[in-house]
PDB file of C-alpha atoms in Angstrom:
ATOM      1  CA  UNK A 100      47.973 -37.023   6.443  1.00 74.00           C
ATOM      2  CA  UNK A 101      45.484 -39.081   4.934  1.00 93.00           C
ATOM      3  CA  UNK A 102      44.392 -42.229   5.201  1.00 93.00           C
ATOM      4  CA  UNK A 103      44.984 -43.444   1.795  1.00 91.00           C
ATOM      5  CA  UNK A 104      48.726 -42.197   1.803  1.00 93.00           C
ATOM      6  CA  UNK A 105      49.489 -43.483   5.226  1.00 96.00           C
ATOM      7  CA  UNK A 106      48.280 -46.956   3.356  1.00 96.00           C
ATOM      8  CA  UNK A 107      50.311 -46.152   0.827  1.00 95.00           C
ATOM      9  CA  UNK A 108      53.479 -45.530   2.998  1.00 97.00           C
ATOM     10  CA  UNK A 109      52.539 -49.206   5.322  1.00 97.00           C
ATOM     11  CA  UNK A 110      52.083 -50.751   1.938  1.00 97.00           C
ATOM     12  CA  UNK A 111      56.003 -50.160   0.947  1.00 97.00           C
ATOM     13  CA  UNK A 112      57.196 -50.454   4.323  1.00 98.00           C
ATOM     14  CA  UNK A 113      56.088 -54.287   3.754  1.00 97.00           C
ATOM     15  CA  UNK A 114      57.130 -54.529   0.451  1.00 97.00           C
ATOM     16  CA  UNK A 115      60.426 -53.978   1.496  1.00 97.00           C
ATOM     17  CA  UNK A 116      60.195 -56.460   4.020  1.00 96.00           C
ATOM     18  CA  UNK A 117      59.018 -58.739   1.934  1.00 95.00           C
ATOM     19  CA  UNK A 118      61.952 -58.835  -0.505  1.00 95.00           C
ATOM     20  CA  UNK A 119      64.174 -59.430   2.897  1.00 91.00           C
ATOM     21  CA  UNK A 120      62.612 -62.648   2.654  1.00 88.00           C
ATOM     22  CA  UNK A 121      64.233 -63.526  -0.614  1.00 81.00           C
ATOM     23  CA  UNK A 122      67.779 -65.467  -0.467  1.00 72.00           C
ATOM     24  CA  UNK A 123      70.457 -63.329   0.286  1.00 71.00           C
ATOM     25  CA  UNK A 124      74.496 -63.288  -0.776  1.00 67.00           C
ATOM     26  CA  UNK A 125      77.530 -63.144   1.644  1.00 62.00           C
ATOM     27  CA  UNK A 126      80.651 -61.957  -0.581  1.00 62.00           C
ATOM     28  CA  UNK A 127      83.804 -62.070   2.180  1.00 62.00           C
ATOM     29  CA  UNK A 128      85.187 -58.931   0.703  1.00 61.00           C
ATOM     30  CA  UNK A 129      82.087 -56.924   2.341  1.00 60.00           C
ATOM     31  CA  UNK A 130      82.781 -57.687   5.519  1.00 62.00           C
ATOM     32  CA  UNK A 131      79.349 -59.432   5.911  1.00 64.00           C
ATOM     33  CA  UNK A 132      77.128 -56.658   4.169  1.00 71.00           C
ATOM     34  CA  UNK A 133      74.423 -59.112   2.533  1.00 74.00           C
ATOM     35  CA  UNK A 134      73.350 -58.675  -1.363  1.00 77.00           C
ATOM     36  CA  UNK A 135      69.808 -58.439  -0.579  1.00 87.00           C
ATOM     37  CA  UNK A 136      66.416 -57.209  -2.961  1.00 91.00           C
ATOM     38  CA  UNK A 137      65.500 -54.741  -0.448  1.00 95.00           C
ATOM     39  CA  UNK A 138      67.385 -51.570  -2.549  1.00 96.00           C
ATOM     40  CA  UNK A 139      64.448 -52.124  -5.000  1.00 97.00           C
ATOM     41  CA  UNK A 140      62.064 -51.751  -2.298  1.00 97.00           C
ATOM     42  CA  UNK A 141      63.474 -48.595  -1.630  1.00 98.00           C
ATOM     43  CA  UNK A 142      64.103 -47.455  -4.930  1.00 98.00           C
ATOM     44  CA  UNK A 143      60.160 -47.993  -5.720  1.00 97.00           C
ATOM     45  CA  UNK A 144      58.957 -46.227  -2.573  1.00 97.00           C
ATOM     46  CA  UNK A 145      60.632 -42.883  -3.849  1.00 97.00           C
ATOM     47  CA  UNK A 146      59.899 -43.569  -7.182  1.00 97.00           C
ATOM     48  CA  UNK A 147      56.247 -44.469  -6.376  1.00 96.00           C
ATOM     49  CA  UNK A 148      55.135 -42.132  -3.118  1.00 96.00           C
ATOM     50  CA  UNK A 149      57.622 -39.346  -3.655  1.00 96.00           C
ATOM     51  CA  UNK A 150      60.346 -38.230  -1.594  1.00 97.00           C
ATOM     52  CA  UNK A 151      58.584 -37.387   1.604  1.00 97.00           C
ATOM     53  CA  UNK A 152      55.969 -40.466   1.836  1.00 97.00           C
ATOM     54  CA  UNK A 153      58.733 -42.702   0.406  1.00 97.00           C
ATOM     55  CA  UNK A 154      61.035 -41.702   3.154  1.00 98.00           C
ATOM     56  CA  UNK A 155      58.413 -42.144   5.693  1.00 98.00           C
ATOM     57  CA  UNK A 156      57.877 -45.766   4.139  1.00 98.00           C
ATOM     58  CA  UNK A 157      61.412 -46.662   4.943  1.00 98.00           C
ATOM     59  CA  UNK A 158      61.401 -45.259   8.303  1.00 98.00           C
ATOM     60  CA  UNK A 159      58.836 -47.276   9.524  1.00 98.00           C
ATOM     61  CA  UNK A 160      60.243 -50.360   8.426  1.00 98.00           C
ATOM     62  CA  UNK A 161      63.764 -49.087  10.189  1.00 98.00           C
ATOM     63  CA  UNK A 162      61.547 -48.571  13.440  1.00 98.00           C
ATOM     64  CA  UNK A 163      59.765 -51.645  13.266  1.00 98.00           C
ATOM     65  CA  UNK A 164      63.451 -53.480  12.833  1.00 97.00           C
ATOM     66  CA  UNK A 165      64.646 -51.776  16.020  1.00 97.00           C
ATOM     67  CA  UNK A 166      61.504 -52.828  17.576  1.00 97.00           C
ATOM     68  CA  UNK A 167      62.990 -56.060  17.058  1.00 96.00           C
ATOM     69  CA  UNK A 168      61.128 -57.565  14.113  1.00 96.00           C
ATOM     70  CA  UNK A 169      63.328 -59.862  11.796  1.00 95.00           C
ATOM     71  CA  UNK A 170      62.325 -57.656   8.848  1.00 94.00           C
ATOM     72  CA  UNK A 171      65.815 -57.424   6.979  1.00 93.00           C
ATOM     73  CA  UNK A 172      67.641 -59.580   5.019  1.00 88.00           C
ATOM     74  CA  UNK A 173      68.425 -62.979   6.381  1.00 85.00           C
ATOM     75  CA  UNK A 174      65.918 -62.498   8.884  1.00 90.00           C
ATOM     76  CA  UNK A 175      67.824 -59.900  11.508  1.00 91.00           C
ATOM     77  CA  UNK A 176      66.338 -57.639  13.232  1.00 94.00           C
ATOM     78  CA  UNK A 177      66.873 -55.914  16.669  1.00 95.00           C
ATOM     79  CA  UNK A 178      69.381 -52.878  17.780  1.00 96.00           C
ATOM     80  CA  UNK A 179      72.325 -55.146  17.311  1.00 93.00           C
ATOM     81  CA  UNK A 180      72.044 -54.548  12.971  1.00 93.00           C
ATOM     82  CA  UNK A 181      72.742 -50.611  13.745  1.00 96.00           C
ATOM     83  CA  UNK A 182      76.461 -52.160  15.005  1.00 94.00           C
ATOM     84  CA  UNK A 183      77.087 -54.011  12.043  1.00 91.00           C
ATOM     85  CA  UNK A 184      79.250 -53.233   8.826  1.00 89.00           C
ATOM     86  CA  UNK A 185      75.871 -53.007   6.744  1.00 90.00           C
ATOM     87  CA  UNK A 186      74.456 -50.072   8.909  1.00 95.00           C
ATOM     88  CA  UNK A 187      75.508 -47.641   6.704  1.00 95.00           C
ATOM     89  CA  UNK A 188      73.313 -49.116   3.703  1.00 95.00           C
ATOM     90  CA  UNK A 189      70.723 -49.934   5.762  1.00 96.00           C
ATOM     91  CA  UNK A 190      70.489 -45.915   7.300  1.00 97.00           C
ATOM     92  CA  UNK A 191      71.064 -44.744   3.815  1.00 98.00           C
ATOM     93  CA  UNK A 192      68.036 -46.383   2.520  1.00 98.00           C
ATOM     94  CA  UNK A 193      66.549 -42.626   4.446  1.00 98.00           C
ATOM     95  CA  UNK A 194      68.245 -40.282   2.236  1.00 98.00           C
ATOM     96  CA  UNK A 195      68.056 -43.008  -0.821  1.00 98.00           C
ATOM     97  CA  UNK A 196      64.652 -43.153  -0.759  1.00 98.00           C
ATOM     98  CA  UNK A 197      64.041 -39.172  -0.346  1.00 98.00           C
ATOM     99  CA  UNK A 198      66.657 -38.652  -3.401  1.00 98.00           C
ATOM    100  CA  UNK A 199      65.411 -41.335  -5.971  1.00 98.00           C
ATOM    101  CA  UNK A 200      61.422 -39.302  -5.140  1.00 97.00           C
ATOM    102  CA  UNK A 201      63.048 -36.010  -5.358  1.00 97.00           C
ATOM    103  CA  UNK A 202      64.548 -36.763  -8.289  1.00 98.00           C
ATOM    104  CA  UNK A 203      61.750 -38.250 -10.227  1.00 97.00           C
ATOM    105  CA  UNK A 204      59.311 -35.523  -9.029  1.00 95.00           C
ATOM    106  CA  UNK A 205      62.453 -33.090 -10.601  1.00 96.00           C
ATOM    107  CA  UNK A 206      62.131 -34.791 -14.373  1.00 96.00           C
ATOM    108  CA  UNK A 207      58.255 -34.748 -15.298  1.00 93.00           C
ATOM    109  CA  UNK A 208      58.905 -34.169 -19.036  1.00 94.00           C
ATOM    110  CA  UNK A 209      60.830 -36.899 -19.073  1.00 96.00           C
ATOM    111  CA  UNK A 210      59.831 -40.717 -19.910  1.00 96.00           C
ATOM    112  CA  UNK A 211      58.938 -42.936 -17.082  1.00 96.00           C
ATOM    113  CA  UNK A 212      61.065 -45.616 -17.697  1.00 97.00           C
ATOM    114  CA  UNK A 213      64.111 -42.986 -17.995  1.00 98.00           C
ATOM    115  CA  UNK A 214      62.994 -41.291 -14.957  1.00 97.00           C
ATOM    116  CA  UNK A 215      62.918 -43.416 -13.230  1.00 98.00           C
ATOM    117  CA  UNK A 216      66.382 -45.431 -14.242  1.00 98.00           C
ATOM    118  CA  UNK A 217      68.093 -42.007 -13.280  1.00 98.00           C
ATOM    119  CA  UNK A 218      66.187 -41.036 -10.123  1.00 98.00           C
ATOM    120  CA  UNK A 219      66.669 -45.449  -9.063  1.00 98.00           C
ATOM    121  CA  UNK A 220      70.589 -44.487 -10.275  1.00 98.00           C
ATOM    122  CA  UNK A 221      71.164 -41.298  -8.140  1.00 98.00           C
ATOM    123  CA  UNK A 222      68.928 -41.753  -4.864  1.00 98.00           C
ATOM    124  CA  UNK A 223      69.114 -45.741  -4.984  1.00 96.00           C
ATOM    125  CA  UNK A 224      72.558 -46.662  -5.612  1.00 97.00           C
ATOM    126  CA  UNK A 225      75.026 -43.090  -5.099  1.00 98.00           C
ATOM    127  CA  UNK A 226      73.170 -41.643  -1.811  1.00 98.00           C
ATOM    128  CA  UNK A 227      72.777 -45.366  -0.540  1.00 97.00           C
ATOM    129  CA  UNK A 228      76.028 -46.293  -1.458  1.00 96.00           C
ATOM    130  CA  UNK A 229      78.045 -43.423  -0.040  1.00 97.00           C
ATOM    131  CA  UNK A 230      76.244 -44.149   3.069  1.00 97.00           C
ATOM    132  CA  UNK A 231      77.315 -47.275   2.980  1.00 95.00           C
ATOM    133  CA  UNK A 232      81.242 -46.562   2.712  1.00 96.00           C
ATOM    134  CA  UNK A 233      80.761 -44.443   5.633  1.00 96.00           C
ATOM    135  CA  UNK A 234      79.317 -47.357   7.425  1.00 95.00           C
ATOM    136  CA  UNK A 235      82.250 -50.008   6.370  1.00 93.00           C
ATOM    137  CA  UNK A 236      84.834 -47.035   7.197  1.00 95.00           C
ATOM    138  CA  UNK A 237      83.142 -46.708  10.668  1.00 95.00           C
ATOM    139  CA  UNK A 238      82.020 -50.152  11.856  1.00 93.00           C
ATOM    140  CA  UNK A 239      84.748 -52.123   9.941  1.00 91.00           C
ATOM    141  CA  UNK A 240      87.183 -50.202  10.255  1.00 93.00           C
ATOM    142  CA  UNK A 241      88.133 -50.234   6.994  1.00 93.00           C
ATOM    143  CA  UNK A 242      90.392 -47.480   4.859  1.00 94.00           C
ATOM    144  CA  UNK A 243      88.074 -45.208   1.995  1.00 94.00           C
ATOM    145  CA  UNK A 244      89.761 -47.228  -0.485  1.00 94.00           C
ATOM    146  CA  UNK A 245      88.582 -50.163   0.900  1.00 92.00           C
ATOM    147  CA  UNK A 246      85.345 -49.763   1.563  1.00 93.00           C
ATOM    148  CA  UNK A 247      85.153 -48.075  -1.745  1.00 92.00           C
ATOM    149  CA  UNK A 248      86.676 -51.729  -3.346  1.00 91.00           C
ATOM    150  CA  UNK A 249      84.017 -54.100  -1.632  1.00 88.00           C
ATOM    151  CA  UNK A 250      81.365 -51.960  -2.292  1.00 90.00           C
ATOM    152  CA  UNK A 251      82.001 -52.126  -5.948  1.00 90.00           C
ATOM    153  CA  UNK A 252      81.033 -55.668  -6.062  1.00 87.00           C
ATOM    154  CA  UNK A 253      77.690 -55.169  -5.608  1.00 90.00           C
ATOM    155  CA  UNK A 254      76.976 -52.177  -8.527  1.00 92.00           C
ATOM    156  CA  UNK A 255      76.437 -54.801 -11.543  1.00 92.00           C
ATOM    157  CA  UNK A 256      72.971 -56.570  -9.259  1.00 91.00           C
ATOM    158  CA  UNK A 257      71.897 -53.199  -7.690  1.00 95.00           C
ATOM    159  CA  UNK A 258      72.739 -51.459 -11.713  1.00 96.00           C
ATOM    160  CA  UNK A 259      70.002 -54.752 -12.601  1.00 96.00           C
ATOM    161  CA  UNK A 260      67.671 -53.348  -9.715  1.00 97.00           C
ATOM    162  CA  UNK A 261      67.432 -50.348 -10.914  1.00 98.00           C
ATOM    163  CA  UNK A 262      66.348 -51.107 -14.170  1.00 98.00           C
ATOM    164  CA  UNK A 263      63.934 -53.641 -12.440  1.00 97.00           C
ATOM    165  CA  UNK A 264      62.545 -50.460 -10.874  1.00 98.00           C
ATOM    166  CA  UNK A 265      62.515 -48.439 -13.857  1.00 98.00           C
ATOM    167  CA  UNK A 266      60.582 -50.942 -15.965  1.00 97.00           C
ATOM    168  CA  UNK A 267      57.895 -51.548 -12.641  1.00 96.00           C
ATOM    169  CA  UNK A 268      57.036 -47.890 -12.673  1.00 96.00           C
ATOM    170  CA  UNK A 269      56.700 -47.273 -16.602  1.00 96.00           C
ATOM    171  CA  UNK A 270      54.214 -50.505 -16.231  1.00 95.00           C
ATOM    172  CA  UNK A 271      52.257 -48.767 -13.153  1.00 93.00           C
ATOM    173  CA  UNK A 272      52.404 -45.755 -14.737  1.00 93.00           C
ATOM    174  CA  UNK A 273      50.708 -47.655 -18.100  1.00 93.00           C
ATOM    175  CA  UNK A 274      48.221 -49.385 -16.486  1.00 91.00           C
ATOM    176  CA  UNK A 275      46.974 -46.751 -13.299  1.00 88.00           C
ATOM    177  CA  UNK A 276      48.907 -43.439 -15.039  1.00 81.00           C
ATOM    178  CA  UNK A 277      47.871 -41.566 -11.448  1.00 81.00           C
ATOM    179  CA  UNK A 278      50.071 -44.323  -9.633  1.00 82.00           C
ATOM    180  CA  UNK A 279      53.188 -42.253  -9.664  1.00 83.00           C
ATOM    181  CA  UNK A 280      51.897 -38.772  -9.232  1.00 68.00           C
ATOM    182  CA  UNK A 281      54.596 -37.647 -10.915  1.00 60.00           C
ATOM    183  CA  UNK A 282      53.058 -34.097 -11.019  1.00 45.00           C
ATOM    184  CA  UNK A 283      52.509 -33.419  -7.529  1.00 41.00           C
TER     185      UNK A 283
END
């Protein structure tokens, strides 16, 4: 790998941490999974590096959390957040981040901007989300219904995120057209 893509990939690993820095939301219907800006950290690493370096973005920020670093929302950090009833989002930021790259690598022909809403759509909310219902169903033990229910609550913001992402990369892709690499 070069060096330019493995700047690339430490780049977004701190951008995501970065937006953990930003307020965050308890809703009591989640069971304590936090409305957080990090999703649109995510969604931008696939967008941005493609599947495979956006993946690796979000894996390094998952290993430097383990490590212990108070990276995620709220300021946790540590083994104990892969126990908690947000696990399940915060693992499925893995396959999230692969899907929203593999699907805007998939629709070249396309716009940007609608590109990247779909690919932000699929990868960043669906994959991430279906993780996440997994994760309430496991670590909350809650029913599918349930977890299905209190996920709901956040679609509207991360629905707002993704369009947040979508307009980001039609302006990258304006101003530095190579930025996306949508080609490649």
């Amino acid at each position: 790998m070069e060096t330019r893509a493995i700047v690339r990939i430490a780049l977004f690993a701190a951008m995501i941490a970065v937006l953990g820095l930003l307020p965050t939301f308890h809703l009591p219907i989640a069971s304590g999974v936090p409305i957080t800006a990090q999703t649109l950290g995510v969604m931008l690493a696939g967008i941005v590096l493609g599947p495979r370096h956006g993946t690796l973005a979000v894996l390094l920020l998952i290993f430097v959390v383990a490590l212990g670093a108070p990276l995620l929302a709220g300021g946790r950090g540590g083994l104990g957040v892969f126990f908690g009833p947000s696990v399940g989002f915060l693992l499925g930021w893995v396959p999230g981040a692969f899907v929203t790259g593999a699907v805007m690598r998939a629709l070249p022909r396309l716009p940007v901007f609608a590109a990247a809403l779909i690919a932000a759509i699929i990868g960043g909310v669906v994959v991430v989300y279906a993780c996440g219902v997994v994760g309430l169903m496991v670590m909350a033990r809650m029913a599918a219904w349930q977890a299905l229910l209190a996920t709901a609550v956040f679609i509207p913001g991360d629905l707002v995120k993704t369009v947040a992402a979508a307009a980001l990369a039609q302006a990258a892709a304006r101003s530095y057209p190579a930025a996306l690499g949508r080609g490649a």
